[in-house]
Coordinates of C-alpha atoms and ligand atoms in Angstrom, one line a residue:
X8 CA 0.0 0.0 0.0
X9 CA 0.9 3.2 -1.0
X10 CA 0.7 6.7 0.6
X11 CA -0.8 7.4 -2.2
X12 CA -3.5 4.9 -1.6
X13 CA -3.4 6.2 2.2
X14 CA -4.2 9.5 0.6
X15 CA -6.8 8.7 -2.0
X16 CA -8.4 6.7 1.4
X17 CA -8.5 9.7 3.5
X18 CA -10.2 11.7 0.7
X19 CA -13.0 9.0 0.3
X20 CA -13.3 9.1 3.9
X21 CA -13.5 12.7 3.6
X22 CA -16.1 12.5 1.1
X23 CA -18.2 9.8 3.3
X24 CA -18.1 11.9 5.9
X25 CA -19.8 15.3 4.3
X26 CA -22.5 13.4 2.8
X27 CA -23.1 11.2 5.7
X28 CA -23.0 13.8 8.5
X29 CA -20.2 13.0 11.3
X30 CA -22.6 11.0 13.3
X31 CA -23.5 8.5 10.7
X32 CA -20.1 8.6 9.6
X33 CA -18.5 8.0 12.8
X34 CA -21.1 5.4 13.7
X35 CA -20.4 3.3 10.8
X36 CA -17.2 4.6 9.1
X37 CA -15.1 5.9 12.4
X38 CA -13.4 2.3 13.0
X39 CA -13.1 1.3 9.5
X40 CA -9.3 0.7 8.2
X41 CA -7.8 0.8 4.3
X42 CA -5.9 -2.9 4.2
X43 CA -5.3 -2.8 0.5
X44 CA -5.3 -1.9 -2.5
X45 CA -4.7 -4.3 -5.4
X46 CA -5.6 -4.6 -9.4
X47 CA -8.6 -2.9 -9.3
X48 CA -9.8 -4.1 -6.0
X49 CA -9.9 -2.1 -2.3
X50 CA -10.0 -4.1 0.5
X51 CA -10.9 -2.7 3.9
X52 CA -11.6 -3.9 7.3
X53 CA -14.1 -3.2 10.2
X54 CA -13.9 -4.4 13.7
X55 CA -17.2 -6.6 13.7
X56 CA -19.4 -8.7 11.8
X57 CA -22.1 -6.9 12.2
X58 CA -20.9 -3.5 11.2
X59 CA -19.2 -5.7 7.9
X60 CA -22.9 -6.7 6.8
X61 CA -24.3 -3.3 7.7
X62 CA -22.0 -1.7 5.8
X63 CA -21.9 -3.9 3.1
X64 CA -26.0 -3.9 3.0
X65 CA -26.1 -0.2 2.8
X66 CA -22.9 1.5 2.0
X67 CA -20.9 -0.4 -0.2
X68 CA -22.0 1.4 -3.3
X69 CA -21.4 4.7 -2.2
X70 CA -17.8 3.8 -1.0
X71 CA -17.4 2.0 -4.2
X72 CA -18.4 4.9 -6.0
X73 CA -16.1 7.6 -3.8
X74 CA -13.4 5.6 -4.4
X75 CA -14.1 5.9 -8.4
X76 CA -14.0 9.6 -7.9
X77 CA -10.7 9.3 -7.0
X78 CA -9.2 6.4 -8.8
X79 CA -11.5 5.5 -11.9
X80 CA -9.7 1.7 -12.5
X81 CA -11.4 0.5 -9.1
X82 CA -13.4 -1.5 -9.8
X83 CA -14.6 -3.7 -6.1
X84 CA -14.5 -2.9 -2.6
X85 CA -14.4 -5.8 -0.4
X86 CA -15.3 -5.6 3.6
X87 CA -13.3 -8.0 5.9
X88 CA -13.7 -8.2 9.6
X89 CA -10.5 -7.7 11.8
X90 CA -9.3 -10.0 14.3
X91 CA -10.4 -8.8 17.3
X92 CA -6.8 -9.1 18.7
X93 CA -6.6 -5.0 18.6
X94 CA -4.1 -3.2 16.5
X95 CA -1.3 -3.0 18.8
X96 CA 1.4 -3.3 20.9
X97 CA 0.4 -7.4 21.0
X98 CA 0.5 -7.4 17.4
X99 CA 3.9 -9.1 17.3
X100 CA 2.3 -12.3 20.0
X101 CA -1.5 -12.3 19.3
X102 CA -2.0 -15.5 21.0
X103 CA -0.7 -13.9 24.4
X104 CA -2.2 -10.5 26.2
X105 CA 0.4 -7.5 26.6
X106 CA -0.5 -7.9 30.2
X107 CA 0.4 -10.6 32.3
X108 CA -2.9 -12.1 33.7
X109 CA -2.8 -12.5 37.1
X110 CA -2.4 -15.6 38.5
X111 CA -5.9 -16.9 38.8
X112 CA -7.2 -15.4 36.0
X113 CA -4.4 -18.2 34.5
X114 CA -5.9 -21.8 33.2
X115 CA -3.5 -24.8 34.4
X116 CA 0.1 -25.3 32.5
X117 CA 0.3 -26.0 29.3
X118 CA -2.2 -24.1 27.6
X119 CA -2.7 -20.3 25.9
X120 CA -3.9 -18.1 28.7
X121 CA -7.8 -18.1 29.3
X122 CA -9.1 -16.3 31.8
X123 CA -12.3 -17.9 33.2
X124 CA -14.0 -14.4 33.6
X125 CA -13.8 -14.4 29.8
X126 CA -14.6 -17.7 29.1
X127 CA -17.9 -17.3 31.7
X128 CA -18.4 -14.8 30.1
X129 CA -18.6 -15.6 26.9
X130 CA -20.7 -18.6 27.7
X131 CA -23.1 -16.0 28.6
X132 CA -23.0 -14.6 25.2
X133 CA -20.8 -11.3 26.2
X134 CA -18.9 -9.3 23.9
X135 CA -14.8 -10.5 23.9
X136 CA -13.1 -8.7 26.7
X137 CA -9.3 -7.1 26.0
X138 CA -7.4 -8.2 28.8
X139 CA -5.4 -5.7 28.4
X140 CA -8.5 -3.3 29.7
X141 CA -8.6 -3.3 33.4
X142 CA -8.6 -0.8 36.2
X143 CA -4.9 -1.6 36.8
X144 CA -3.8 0.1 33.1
X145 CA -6.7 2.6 33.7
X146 CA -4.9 6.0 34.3
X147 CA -7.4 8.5 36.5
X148 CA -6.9 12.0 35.4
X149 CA -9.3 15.2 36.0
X150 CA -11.3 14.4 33.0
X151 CA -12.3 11.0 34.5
X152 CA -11.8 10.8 38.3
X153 CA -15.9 10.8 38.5
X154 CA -16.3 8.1 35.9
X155 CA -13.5 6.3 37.2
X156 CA -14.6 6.6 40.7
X157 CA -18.6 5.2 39.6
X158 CA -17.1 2.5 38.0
X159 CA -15.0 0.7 40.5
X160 CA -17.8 1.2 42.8
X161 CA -20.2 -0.8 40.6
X162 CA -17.4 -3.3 40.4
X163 CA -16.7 -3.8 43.9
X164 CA -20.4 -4.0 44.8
X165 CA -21.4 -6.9 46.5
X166 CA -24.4 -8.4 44.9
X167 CA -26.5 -7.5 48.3
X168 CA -25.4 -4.3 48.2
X169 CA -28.0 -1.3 47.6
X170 CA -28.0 0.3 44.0
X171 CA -26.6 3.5 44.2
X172 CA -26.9 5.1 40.8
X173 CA -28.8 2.8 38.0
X174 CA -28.2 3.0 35.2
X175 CA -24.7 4.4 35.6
X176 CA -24.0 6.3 32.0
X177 CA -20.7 7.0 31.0
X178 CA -20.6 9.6 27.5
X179 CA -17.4 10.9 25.8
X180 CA -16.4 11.2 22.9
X181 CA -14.1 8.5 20.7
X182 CA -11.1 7.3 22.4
X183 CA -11.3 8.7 25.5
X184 CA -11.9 5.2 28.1
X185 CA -15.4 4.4 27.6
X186 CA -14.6 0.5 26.4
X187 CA -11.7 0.6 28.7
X188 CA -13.4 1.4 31.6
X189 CA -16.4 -0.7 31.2
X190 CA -14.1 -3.5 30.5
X191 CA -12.6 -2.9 33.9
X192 CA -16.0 -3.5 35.4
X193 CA -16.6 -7.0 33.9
X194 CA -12.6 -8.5 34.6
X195 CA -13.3 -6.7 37.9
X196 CA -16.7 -7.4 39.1
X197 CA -17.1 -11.1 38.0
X198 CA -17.6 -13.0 40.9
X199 CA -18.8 -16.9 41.6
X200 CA -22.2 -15.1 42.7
X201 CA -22.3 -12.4 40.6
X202 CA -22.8 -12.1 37.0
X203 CA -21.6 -9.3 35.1
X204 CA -22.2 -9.4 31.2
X205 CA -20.6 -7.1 28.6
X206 CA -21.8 -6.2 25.6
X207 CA -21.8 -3.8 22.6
X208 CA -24.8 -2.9 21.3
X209 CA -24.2 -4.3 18.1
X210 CA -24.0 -7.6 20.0
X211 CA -27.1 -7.0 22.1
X212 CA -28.8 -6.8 18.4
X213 CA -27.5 -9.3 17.1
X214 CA -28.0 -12.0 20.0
X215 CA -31.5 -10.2 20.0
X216 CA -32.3 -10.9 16.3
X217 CA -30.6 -14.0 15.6
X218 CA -32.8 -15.4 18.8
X219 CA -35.9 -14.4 17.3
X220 CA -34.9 -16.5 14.0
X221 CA -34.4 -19.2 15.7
X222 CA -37.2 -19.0 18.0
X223 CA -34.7 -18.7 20.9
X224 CA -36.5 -15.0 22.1
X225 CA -37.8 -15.9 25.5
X226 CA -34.3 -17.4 26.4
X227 CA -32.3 -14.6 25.4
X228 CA -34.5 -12.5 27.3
X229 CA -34.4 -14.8 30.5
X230 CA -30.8 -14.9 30.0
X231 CA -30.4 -11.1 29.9
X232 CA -32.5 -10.6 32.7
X233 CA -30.8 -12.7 34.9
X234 CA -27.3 -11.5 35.0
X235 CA -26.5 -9.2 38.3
X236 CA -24.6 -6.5 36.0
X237 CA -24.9 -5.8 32.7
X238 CA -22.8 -3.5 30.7
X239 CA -23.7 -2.2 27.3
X240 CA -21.2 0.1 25.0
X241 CA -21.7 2.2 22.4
X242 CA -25.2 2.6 22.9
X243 CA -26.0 4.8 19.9
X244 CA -25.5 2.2 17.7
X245 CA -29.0 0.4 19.3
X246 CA -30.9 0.5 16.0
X247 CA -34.4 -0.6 15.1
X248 CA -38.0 -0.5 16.5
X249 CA -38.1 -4.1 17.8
X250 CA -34.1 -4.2 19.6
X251 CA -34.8 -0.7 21.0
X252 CA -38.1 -2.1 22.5
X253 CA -36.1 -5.1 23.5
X254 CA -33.4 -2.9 25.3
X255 CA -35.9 -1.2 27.2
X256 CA -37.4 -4.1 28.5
X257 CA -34.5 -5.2 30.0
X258 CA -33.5 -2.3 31.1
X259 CA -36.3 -2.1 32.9
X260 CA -36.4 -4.6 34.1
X261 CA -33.1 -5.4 35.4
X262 CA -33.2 -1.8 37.1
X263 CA -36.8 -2.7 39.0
X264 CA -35.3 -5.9 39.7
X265 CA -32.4 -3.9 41.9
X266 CA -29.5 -5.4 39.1
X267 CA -27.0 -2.6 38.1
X268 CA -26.9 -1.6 34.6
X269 CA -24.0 0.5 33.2
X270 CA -24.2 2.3 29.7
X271 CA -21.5 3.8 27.7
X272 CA -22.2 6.2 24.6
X273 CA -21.1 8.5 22.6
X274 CA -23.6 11.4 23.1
X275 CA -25.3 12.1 26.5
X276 CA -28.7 10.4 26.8
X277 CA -30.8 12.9 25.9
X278 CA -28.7 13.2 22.6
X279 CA -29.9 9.6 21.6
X280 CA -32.3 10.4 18.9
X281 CA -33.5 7.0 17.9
X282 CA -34.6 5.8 21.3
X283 CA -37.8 7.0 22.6
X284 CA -38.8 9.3 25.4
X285 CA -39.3 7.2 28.1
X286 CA -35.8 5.4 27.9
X287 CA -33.9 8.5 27.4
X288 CA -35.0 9.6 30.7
X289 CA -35.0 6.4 32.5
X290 CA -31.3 6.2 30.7
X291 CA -30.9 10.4 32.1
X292 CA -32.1 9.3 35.7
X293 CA -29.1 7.0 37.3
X294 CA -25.5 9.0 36.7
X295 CA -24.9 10.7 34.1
X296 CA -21.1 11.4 34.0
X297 CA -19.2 12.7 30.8
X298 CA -15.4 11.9 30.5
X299 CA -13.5 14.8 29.0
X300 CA -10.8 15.1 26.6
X301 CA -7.4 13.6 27.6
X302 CA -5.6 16.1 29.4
X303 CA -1.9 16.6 28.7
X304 CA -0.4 15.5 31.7
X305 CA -2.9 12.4 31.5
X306 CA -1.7 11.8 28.0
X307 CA 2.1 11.4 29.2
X308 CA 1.0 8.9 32.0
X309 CA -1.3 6.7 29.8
X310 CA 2.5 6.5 27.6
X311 CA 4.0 5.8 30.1
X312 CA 2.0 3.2 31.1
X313 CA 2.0 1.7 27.9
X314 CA 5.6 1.7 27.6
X315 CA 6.0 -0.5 31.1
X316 CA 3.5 -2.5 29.9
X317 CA 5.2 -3.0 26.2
X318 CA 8.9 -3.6 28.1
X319 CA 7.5 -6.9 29.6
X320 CA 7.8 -8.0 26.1
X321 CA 10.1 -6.1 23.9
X322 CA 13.0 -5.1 27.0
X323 CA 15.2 -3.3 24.7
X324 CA 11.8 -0.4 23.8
X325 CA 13.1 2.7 25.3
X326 CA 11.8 6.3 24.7
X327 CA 13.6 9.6 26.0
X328 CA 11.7 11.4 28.2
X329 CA 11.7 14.8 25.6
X330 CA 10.1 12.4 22.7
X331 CA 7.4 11.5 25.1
X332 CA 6.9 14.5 26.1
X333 CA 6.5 15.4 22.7
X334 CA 4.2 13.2 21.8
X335 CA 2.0 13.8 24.6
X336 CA 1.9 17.4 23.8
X337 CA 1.4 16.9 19.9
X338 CA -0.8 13.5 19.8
X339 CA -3.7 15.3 21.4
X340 CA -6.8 13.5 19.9
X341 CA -7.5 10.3 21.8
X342 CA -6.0 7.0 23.5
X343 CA -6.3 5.5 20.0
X344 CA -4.0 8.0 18.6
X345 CA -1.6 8.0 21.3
X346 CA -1.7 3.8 21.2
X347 CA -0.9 4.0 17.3
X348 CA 2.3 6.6 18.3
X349 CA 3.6 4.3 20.5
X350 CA 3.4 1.3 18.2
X351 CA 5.2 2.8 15.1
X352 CA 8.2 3.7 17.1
X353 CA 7.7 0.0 18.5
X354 CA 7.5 -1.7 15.5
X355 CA 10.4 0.8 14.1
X356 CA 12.5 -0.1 16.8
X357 CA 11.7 -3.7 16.4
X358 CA 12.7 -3.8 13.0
X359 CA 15.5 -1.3 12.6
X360 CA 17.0 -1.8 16.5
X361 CA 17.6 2.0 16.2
X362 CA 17.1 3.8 19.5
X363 CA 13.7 6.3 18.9
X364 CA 14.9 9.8 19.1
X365 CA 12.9 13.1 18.4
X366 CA 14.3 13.1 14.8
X367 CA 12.1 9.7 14.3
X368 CA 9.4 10.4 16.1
X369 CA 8.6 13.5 14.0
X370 CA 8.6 11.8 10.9
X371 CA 6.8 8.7 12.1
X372 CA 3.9 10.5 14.0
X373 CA 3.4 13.7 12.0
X374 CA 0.0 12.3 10.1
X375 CA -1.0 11.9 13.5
X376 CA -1.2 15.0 14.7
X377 CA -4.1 17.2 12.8
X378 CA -5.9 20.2 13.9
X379 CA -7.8 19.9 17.2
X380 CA -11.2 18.2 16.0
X381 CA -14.0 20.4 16.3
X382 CA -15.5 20.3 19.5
X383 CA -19.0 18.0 20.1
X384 CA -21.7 21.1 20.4
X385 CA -24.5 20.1 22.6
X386 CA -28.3 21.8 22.5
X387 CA -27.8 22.1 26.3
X388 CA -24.9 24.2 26.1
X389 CA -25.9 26.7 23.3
X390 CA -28.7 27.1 25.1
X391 CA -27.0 27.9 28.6
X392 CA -24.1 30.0 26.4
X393 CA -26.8 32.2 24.5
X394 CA -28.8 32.6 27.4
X395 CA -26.3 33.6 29.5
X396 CA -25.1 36.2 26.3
X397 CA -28.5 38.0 26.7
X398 CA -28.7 38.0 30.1
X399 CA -32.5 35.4 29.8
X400 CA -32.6 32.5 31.7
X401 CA -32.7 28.7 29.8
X402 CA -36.4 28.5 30.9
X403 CA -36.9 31.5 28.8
X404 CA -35.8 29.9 25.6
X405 CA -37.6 26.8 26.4
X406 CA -40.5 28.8 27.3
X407 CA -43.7 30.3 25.5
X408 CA -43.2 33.3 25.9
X409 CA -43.2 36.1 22.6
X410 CA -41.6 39.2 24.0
X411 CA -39.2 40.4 21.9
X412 CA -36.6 40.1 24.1
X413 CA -36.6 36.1 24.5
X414 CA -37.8 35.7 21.0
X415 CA -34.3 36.6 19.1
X416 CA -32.0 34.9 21.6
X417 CA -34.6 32.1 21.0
X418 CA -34.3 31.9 17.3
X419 CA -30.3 32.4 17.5
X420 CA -30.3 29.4 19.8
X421 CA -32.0 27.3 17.2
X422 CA -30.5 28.2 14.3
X423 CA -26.8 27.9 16.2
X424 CA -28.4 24.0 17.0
X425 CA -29.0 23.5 13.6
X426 CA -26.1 25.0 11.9
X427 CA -23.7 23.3 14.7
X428 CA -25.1 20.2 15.8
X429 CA -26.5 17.2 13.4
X430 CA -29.9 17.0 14.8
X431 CA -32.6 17.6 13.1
X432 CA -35.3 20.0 13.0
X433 CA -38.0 18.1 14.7
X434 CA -35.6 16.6 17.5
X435 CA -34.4 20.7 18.1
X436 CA -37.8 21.4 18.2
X437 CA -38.6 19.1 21.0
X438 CA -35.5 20.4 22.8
X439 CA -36.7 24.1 22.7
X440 CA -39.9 23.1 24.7
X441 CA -41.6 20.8 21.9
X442 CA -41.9 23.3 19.6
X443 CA -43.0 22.1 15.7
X444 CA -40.1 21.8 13.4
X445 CA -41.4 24.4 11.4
X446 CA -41.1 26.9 14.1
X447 CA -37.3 25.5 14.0
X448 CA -37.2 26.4 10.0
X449 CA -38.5 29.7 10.4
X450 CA -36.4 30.7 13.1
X451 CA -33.1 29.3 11.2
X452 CA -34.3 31.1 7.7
X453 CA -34.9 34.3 9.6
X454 CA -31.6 34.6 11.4
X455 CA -30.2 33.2 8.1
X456 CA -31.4 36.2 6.7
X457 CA -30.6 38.6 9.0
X458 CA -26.9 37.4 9.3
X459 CA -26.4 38.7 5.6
X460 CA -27.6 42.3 6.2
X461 CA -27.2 42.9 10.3
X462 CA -23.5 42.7 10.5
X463 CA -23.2 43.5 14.2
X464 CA -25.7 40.4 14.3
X465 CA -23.1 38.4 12.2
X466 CA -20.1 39.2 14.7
X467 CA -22.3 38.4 17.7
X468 CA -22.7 35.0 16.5
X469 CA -19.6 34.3 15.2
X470 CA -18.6 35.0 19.2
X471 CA -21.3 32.7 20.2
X472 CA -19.6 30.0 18.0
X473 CA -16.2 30.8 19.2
X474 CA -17.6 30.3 23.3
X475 CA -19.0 26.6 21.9
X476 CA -16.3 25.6 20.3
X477 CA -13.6 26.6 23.4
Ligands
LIG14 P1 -13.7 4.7 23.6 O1 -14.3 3.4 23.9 O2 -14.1 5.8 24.5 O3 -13.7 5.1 22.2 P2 -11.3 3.2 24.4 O4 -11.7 2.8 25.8 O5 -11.3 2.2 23.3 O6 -12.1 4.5 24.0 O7 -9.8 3.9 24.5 C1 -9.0 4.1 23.4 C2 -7.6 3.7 23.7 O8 -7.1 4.7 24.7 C3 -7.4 2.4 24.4 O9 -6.2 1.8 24.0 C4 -7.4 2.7 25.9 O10 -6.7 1.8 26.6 C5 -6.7 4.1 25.9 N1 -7.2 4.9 27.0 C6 -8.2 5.8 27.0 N2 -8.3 6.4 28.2 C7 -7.4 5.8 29.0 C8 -7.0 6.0 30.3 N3 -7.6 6.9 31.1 N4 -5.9 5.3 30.8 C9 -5.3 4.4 30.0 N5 -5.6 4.2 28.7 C10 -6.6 4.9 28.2
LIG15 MG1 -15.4 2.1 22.7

């Protein structure tokens, strides 16, 4: 593969991703790697089966066809699914974790390591579990003490224990711990008496509708519904009428029946526009916590970290304190990027047995680091910044009211959640005190209008952006 190819791949991606909208992109696209490129044919992988078929039931032409943009003698695009060994530092020994398991977690001599809290818990039908994701590689920093903090607790509840916060639901945005830190709770929490199930939602919908084909519904359900803990990631990818009204059930369910359930998503729950009103709010009415960006200082320790832990195997991998600090200064995205920093100076020092020095590292990492992403905009907080700008309170916006003093900041806020967020007009409508979604279109082609003549209007929203995007 060529950087060419790596090019042409990013442009596609690109592409994908202004047509699609960065949710729909990111839900479907965000995980989704270029492996080749060969006589006419690309080949690219995704992390699941389910996400392949998806993809390849509804997307396939329109990457096909993105990829002819930029390369006419394409002429397939093939989907494979990735080994859910992750990318990384154990790439070299796929058959053993990074980590050393501890010593229970081990099976008797002789064989590859298998922990019994994944092997349980597979047998339950849970989602593989990274060993390499516990609390012990977890590195608590201000933009996850909270989340941290809520998570051990649920793992070191005792199953007689009182519920404190149910659901408990982690948000952030990609990269930032979510899987990590619910992994923690299911190597952590797994007890003899005490059942703690992970899964994605993709799984969830897929052990939901593979059941119903095979007429296996009511014991999926019973299964579900008895586990003590059950932990569900990447809940915006829930789709369809009959899993949502699935998930519900059991949510319900297991929180009536005093059993902890732990969500992770992308988006807070309110933000979750396929579910309906009555989960979002059961979702909204445990703890909500969101886990901010990765910090600086947090970014050097999860290197560091991740060095120790790549030592165990490769003892000669050694890298100068300036080039990590560098790296945690200029890799500022996400765990992901900082794990795919790490392991090109690995695998360069692997292969060339050159020491890593700065002059490496800036040549190996520089596609890595890109402009700050643009900041996730939430409803909530453009309506808290442009209240706050003309001095009306929240309620005001949401409100009924006409006087012409909570009417403009009102149709600023909407058309700023239109122009900045994804959601749609009906779903801003409900957030601005279920308004129609015509009101929502008026109040967007009016300011729209305005902007173009009023040009001390134009500045003062251009300064509203600027607060949301800080
Ligand atoms: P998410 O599920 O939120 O997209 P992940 O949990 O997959 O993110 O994290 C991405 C990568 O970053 C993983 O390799 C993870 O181990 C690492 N990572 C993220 N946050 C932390 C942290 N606080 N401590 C250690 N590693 C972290
Ligand atoms: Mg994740």
């Amino acid at each position: 593969m060529t950087s060419t190819d790596q090019e042409r791949w990013r442009r596609v991606k690109d592409q994908l991703r202004s047509e699609l909208g960065e949710d729909v992109f990111g839900s479907w696209f965000g995980r989704m790697e270029l492996e080749a490129v060969e006589k006419g044919l690309v080949r690219l992988s995704v992390p699941t089966r389910f996400l392949k078929s998806w993809i390849q039931a509804h997307y396939i032409d329109r990457i096909l066809f993105c990829w002819q943009a930029e390369q006419f003698s394409v002429r397939r695009v093939e989907l494979v699914v990735r080994s859910p060994v992750r990318a990384s530092i154990a790439k070299s020994k796929p058959e053993q974790p990074v980590e050393p398991l501890p010593e229970h977690r081990k099976e008797p001599v002789g064989r590859a390591v298998v922990a019994p809290v994944a092997t349980a818990h597979e047998a339950l039908g849970g989602s593989p579990l990274d060993p390499r994701l516990t609390f012990d590689t977890f590195v608590v920093g201000r933009s996850n003490t909270l989340a941290h903090a809520a998570a051990k607790q649920v793992a070191v509840a005792r199953t007689s224990d009182p519920v404190l916060f149910n659901p408990l639901y982690i948000h952030a945005g990609v990269g930032l711990g979510k899987t990590h830190l619910l992994q923690s709770v299911a190597w952590a929490g797994n007890q003899p008496d005490r059942r703690v199930l992970y899964l994605t939602a993709e799984k969830f919908m897929y052990g939901f509708v593979s059941a119903l084909r095979s007429q296996t519904a009511l014991a999926f359900k019973e299964a579900l519904r008895g586990i003590d803990v059950l932990l569900i990631d990447d809940l915006q990818f829930l789709q369809g009428k009959s899993t949502q009204a699935e998930f519900s059930h059991t949510l319900n369910s297991l929180i009536d029946g005093g059993r902890q359930v732990v969500i992770a998503a992308d988006r807070p729950p309110m933000d979750l526009e396929s579910l309906d009103d009555r989960v979002r709010s059961r979702l909204a009415g445990g703890l909500v916590v969101e886990m901010g960006s990765l910090g600086e200082e947090l970014r050097l320790e999860i290197l560091i970290s991740r060095i120790a832990l790549a030592r165990a195997h490769h003892p000669g991998f050694d890298v100068p304190a300036p080039v990590l600090a560098y790296i945690a200064k200029s890799v500022t995205h996400n765990g992901r990027d900082l794990e795919g920093a790490l392991n090109r100076l690995l695998a360069h020092s692997k292969l060339t047995g050159q020491p890593v020095t700065m002059d490496l590292a800036e040549r190996e990492i520089r596609d890595l680091i890109r402009p700050q992403e643009p900041k996730r905009v939430k409803i909530e907080d453009i309506q808290r910044i442009v209240a706050r700008h003309y001095n009306v309170s929240r309620g005001d916006l949401l409100s009924s009211r006409r006087t012409a003093n909570v009417v403009r900041p009102r149709q600023v806020a909407m058309y700023l959640a239109k122009t900045m967020t994804l959601r749609s007009l009906p779903e801003i409508g409900r957030r601005f005190g279920g308004r129609d979604h015509t009101t929502v279109l008026h109040a967007v082609r009016k300011i729209e209008n305005l902007v173009g003549n009023d040009t001390s209007l134009a500045e003062e929203i251009e300064s509203l952006k600027r607060q949301l995007q800080e």
